[in-house]
CSV table of C-alpha atoms in Angstrom, one decimal:
chain,number,residue,atom,x,y,z
A,1,MET,CA,24.0,-5.8,-17.9
A,2,PRO,CA,21.5,-2.7,-19.0
A,3,GLY,CA,22.6,0.6,-19.7
A,4,ARG,CA,20.4,3.2,-18.0
A,5,PRO,CA,16.6,4.6,-19.3
A,6,TRP,CA,16.5,7.0,-21.9
A,7,LYS,CA,13.4,9.3,-23.2
A,8,PRO,CA,12.2,7.6,-26.9
A,9,ALA,CA,11.8,10.5,-29.0
A,10,SER,CA,7.8,10.3,-29.4
A,11,SER,CA,5.7,11.5,-26.4
A,12,GLY,CA,3.9,8.4,-26.6
A,13,TRP,CA,2.9,6.2,-23.4
A,14,PRO,CA,4.7,2.1,-23.6
A,15,CYS,CA,2.5,-0.3,-24.4
A,16,CYS,CA,1.7,-4.3,-24.0
A,17,ARG,CA,-0.4,-6.0,-24.1
A,18,SER,CA,-2.6,-7.2,-20.7
A,19,PRO,CA,-2.9,-10.9,-20.3
A,20,HIS,CA,-6.4,-10.1,-18.4
A,21,ARG,CA,-7.7,-8.4,-21.8
A,22,THR,CA,-7.4,-8.6,-25.2
A,23,SER,CA,-7.1,-5.0,-26.1
A,24,LEU,CA,-4.2,-2.9,-25.6
A,25,ARG,CA,-3.8,-0.6,-22.9
A,26,LEU,CA,-1.8,2.6,-22.1
A,27,TYR,CA,0.4,2.9,-18.7
A,28,PRO,CA,-0.4,3.6,-16.1
A,29,LEU,CA,-3.6,1.2,-15.7
A,30,ARG,CA,-6.4,2.4,-14.5
A,31,THR,CA,-7.5,1.2,-10.7
A,32,ALA,CA,-10.2,-1.8,-10.3
A,33,GLN,CA,-12.8,-1.0,-8.8
A,34,ALA,CA,-12.6,-2.3,-4.4
A,35,PRO,CA,-15.1,-4.7,-2.6
A,36,VAL,CA,-17.0,-2.9,0.0
A,37,PRO,CA,-16.3,-3.6,3.8
A,38,ARG,CA,-19.1,-5.2,5.6
A,39,TYR,CA,-19.5,-3.8,9.4
A,40,PRO,CA,-17.2,-5.1,11.9
A,41,GLN,CA,-17.4,-8.0,14.0
A,42,ARG,CA,-16.3,-8.2,18.1
A,43,ALA,CA,-13.7,-11.3,18.3
A,44,GLY,CA,-12.5,-10.9,22.2
A,45,ARG,CA,-9.7,-8.1,22.2
A,46,GLY,CA,-9.4,-6.1,19.2
A,47,PHE,CA,-11.7,-5.7,16.3
A,48,ARG,CA,-12.0,-8.2,13.2
A,49,PHE,CA,-13.8,-7.6,9.7
A,50,ALA,CA,-16.8,-10.1,8.5
A,51,GLY,CA,-16.9,-10.4,4.8
A,52,GLY,CA,-14.7,-8.0,2.9
A,53,ALA,CA,-12.6,-7.6,-0.1
A,54,ARG,CA,-12.4,-11.4,-0.2
A,55,THR,CA,-12.4,-13.8,-3.7
A,56,LEU,CA,-14.8,-16.8,-2.7
A,57,ALA,CA,-11.1,-19.1,-2.7
A,58,GLY,CA,-10.8,-17.4,0.2
A,59,MET,CA,-8.0,-15.5,-0.9
A,60,PRO,CA,-6.9,-12.4,-0.5
A,61,ALA,CA,-8.3,-10.1,-3.1
A,62,SER,CA,-6.2,-7.6,-5.7
A,63,LEU,CA,-7.1,-3.8,-4.9
A,64,PHE,CA,-5.2,-2.8,-8.0
A,65,PRO,CA,-3.6,-5.4,-10.9
A,66,TYR,CA,-0.9,-7.0,-11.5
A,67,PRO,CA,0.7,-8.6,-13.5
A,68,GLY,CA,-0.5,-5.9,-16.4
A,69,ALA,CA,0.6,-2.7,-13.9
A,70,LEU,CA,3.9,-2.5,-14.4
A,71,PRO,CA,5.8,-3.5,-17.6
A,72,GLN,CA,8.8,-5.5,-16.2
A,73,VAL,CA,10.5,-5.5,-19.5
A,74,THR,CA,10.2,-3.1,-22.3
A,75,SER,CA,12.5,-1.2,-24.7
A,76,THR,CA,14.1,0.9,-21.9
A,77,GLY,CA,15.4,-2.0,-19.9
A,78,GLY,CA,12.6,-1.6,-16.6
A,79,ALA,CA,10.4,0.9,-14.7
A,80,LEU,CA,11.2,0.3,-11.0
A,81,PHE,CA,15.0,0.5,-10.2
A,82,THR,CA,15.7,-0.7,-7.1
A,83,ALA,CA,20.1,0.0,-5.3
A,84,GLY,CA,22.0,-2.5,-5.4
A,85,GLU,CA,20.2,-4.4,-7.9
A,86,VAL,CA,21.9,-3.3,-11.4
A,87,PHE,CA,22.0,0.1,-10.0
A,88,ARG,CA,24.1,1.8,-7.1
A,89,HIS,CA,22.1,4.0,-5.4
A,90,GLU,CA,24.2,7.0,-6.4
A,91,GLU,CA,23.9,6.4,-9.7
A,92,LEU,CA,19.8,6.1,-9.8
A,93,GLN,CA,20.2,9.2,-7.9
A,94,ALA,CA,22.3,10.5,-11.1
A,95,MET,CA,19.6,9.4,-13.5
A,96,ALA,CA,16.8,11.0,-11.2
A,97,MET,CA,18.0,14.6,-11.4
A,98,ASP,CA,18.1,13.5,-15.6
A,99,GLY,CA,14.9,13.0,-15.6
A,100,LEU,CA,14.9,9.6,-16.8
A,101,LEU,CA,13.5,8.1,-13.5
A,102,ARG,CA,11.3,9.5,-10.5
A,103,HIS,CA,12.2,8.3,-6.2
A,104,VAL,CA,9.5,6.5,-4.9
A,105,TYR,CA,10.8,5.2,-1.4
A,106,ALA,CA,14.3,5.0,-0.2
A,107,GLY,CA,16.7,2.9,-2.4
A,108,THR,CA,13.9,2.3,-4.9
A,109,PHE,CA,12.5,5.0,-8.4
A,110,VAL,CA,10.9,4.3,-11.4
A,111,ARG,CA,11.0,5.2,-15.0
A,112,TRP,CA,10.0,8.2,-15.6
A,113,ASP,CA,7.2,8.4,-17.9
A,114,VAL,CA,5.1,5.5,-14.8
A,115,ARG,CA,3.4,7.4,-13.0
A,116,ALA,CA,3.7,6.4,-9.2
A,117,ASP,CA,0.3,4.6,-7.7
A,118,PRO,CA,-0.6,1.8,-5.6
A,119,VAL,CA,1.1,-0.6,-7.7
A,120,VAL,CA,4.4,1.1,-7.6
A,121,ARG,CA,4.7,2.4,-4.3
A,122,ALA,CA,3.3,-0.7,-2.6
A,123,LEU,CA,6.3,-3.1,-4.4
A,124,ALA,CA,8.9,-0.1,-3.3
A,125,ALA,CA,7.7,-0.3,0.3
A,126,SER,CA,8.0,-4.4,-0.3
A,127,ALA,CA,11.5,-4.0,-1.4
A,128,GLU,CA,12.7,-1.8,2.1
A,129,VAL,CA,12.3,-5.3,3.8
A,130,PRO,CA,14.2,-8.8,3.3
A,131,GLN,CA,12.8,-11.4,1.2
A,132,GLN,CA,12.8,-13.7,3.2
A,133,LEU,CA,9.6,-12.1,5.5
A,134,ARG,CA,7.6,-10.2,2.6
A,135,ARG,CA,4.9,-12.6,2.2
A,136,ARG,CA,4.7,-13.3,5.9
A,137,LEU,CA,5.0,-9.3,6.8
A,138,THR,CA,2.0,-6.7,5.5
A,139,MET,CA,2.4,-3.0,5.3
A,140,GLY,CA,-0.5,-1.4,7.4
A,141,ARG,CA,-1.2,1.8,9.6
A,142,MET,CA,0.6,5.7,8.1
A,143,THR,CA,2.5,3.0,5.6
A,144,ALA,CA,-0.9,1.6,4.3
A,145,ALA,CA,-2.5,5.0,3.9
A,146,TRP,CA,0.1,6.4,1.3
A,147,ILE,CA,0.4,2.8,-0.6
A,148,TYR,CA,-3.7,4.4,-1.5
A,149,GLY,CA,-2.5,7.8,-2.3
A,150,CYS,CA,-4.0,9.2,1.2
A,151,ALA,CA,-0.8,10.3,3.4
A,152,PRO,CA,2.1,11.3,2.8
A,153,ARG,CA,5.8,9.3,2.2
A,154,PRO,CA,7.1,8.3,5.3
A,155,SER,CA,9.9,7.8,7.5
A,156,ARG,CA,9.4,4.8,8.5
A,157,LEU,CA,7.7,1.6,7.2
A,158,ASP,CA,4.3,0.5,9.5
A,159,VAL,CA,5.0,-3.5,9.0
A,160,LEU,CA,2.6,-5.5,10.7
A,161,ALA,CA,2.6,-9.4,11.7
A,162,ASP,CA,0.3,-11.3,12.8
A,163,ARG,CA,1.2,-12.7,16.5
A,164,ARG,CA,-0.5,-16.2,15.9
A,165,SER,CA,2.1,-17.0,13.3
A,166,ARG,CA,6.2,-17.4,13.4
A,167,THR,CA,7.8,-14.4,11.2
A,168,GLY,CA,11.3,-13.7,12.7
A,169,ALA,CA,12.5,-10.7,13.2
A,170,LEU,CA,13.7,-7.3,10.7
A,171,GLN,CA,17.7,-6.5,10.6
A,172,PRO,CA,19.4,-4.0,12.8
A,173,PHE,CA,18.7,-0.7,12.3
A,174,SER,CA,15.6,-2.0,9.1
A,175,THR,CA,14.0,1.7,7.6
A,176,SER,CA,10.8,-0.4,8.8
A,177,VAL,CA,8.9,-0.9,12.5
A,178,LEU,CA,7.5,-4.2,13.1
A,179,HIS,CA,4.4,-4.2,15.1
A,180,GLU,CA,2.2,-7.2,15.9
A,181,VAL,CA,-0.7,-7.4,15.9
A,182,LEU,CA,-3.8,-9.5,15.9
A,183,LEU,CA,-5.2,-9.2,12.5
A,184,GLY,CA,-8.5,-11.2,11.1
A,185,PRO,CA,-9.0,-13.0,7.6
A,186,ALA,CA,-10.1,-9.8,6.3
A,187,ASP,CA,-7.9,-7.7,7.1
A,188,ARG,CA,-5.3,-7.9,4.3
A,189,VAL,CA,-5.2,-7.5,0.9
A,190,ASP,CA,-3.6,-7.8,-2.2
A,191,VAL,CA,-1.9,-4.3,-3.7
A,192,GLY,CA,0.0,-6.2,-6.9
A,193,THR,CA,1.9,-8.7,-5.3
A,194,VAL,CA,2.4,-7.2,-1.9
A,195,SER,CA,-0.2,-7.6,1.4
A,196,VAL,CA,-1.5,-4.1,2.7
A,197,THR,CA,-4.1,-4.3,5.2
A,198,SER,CA,-7.6,-3.9,3.6
A,199,PRO,CA,-9.0,0.0,3.4
A,200,LEU,CA,-11.0,-0.6,6.4
A,201,ARG,CA,-8.0,-1.6,8.6
A,202,THR,CA,-5.9,0.5,7.6
A,203,ALA,CA,-8.5,3.3,8.9
A,204,ALA,CA,-9.3,2.3,12.0
A,205,ASP,CA,-5.5,1.9,12.5
A,206,VAL,CA,-4.5,5.1,11.7
A,207,ALA,CA,-7.6,6.5,13.9
A,208,LEU,CA,-6.0,4.6,16.7
A,209,TYR,CA,-2.6,4.7,16.4
A,210,ALA,CA,-1.5,8.3,14.5
A,211,GLY,CA,-2.0,11.2,16.3
A,212,SER,CA,-4.3,13.0,15.5
A,213,ALA,CA,-2.6,16.5,13.4
A,214,GLU,CA,-1.9,13.0,10.8
A,215,ALA,CA,-4.6,11.0,11.2
A,216,VAL,CA,-7.7,13.6,10.4
A,217,PRO,CA,-6.6,14.2,7.7
A,218,THR,CA,-5.8,10.8,6.5
A,219,LEU,CA,-8.9,10.0,7.3
A,220,ARG,CA,-10.8,11.8,5.3
A,221,ARG,CA,-8.9,11.6,1.9
A,222,LEU,CA,-9.1,7.6,2.8
A,223,ALA,CA,-13.0,8.3,2.8
A,224,ALA,CA,-13.4,10.6,-0.1
A,225,HIS,CA,-11.0,8.2,-2.4
A,226,PRO,CA,-13.1,7.1,-5.2
A,227,VAL,CA,-12.2,3.2,-5.2
A,228,LEU,CA,-11.4,2.5,-1.9
A,229,GLY,CA,-15.2,2.3,-0.8
A,230,CYS,CA,-13.6,3.2,2.3
A,231,ARG,CA,-16.8,5.4,4.9
A,232,LEU,CA,-16.1,7.2,8.2
A,233,ASP,CA,-19.4,5.7,9.6
A,234,LEU,CA,-18.4,2.3,8.9
A,235,VAL,CA,-14.7,3.2,10.3
A,236,ARG,CA,-16.8,4.7,13.9
A,237,ARG,CA,-18.5,1.1,13.9
A,238,ALA,CA,-15.0,-0.5,13.0
A,239,LEU,CA,-13.6,1.6,16.1
A,240,GLU,CA,-16.9,1.0,18.5
A,241,ALA,CA,-17.3,-2.7,17.8
A,242,GLY,CA,-13.5,-3.5,19.3
A,243,THR,CA,-13.1,-4.2,23.2
A,244,ARG,CA,-10.8,-3.5,25.3
A,245,VAL,CA,-8.9,-1.6,22.7
A,246,PRO,CA,-6.7,1.2,24.0
A,247,GLY,CA,-7.2,4.5,22.6
A,248,LYS,CA,-10.7,3.3,21.4
A,249,ALA,CA,-12.6,6.8,22.7
A,250,ALA,CA,-9.3,9.1,21.2
A,251,ALA,CA,-9.2,7.3,17.6
A,252,LEU,CA,-13.1,8.1,18.4
A,253,GLU,CA,-13.2,11.4,18.6
A,254,ARG,CA,-10.2,11.8,14.9
A,255,VAL,CA,-13.1,10.3,13.0
A,256,THR,CA,-16.1,12.5,14.3
A,257,ALA,CA,-13.3,15.5,13.9
A,258,ALA,CA,-12.7,13.7,10.3
A,259,ALA,CA,-16.6,14.1,9.5
A,260,ALA,CA,-16.6,17.0,10.8
A,261,GLU,CA,-15.6,18.6,7.7
């Protein structure tokens, strides 16, 4: 059993050779540029997006690189620690009080010298979902905005399931709320190994389902993010293209308020 993470005597950052590059890289890695979403298209009830962040093979694109974004095995025994795997939650909390770890979400902590970037937050959120359901569910709404670094840490996770497929149910007293929605072919991207709604779909969902006090500042942060390419005019077009969408007028007002300042 590995011991407690320790701080090295030197002040240097851990490094390793990334499989995608020939030079040594320090952690945390810089994020990759995301493709700019294309304009939405009508798709009956709700909305979907044409093109967007997808690869030529039709698989979800990765906004943030992985593997290589987190050192899986290092001299300190790892980078991400989840309660119940090696250490109990009380032990992880004690390490955080000692400055060896930093809390990410629920029972997941990250090593003190690893920055909590979108990949770390996505993996921490995914750890709260049953393992057999992780590849069938997508992090969305305010949870996706938090993963992108544009919203505060949520008290409960918003987890989306495509209503056209069978996914199963979450455990009782889960920290997640399951929403059955229609997910289009470009509504999902991979952040690390976790499925997350695309920035454009995230912004549209935030405008529709979050209260104005949360939605307006979150929309501004999503639009100002240098990597996401989530302009407010694209969010407005996505909402306007939707048909028979409850709360559409209020969502457009929130987008207008976010663009006003």
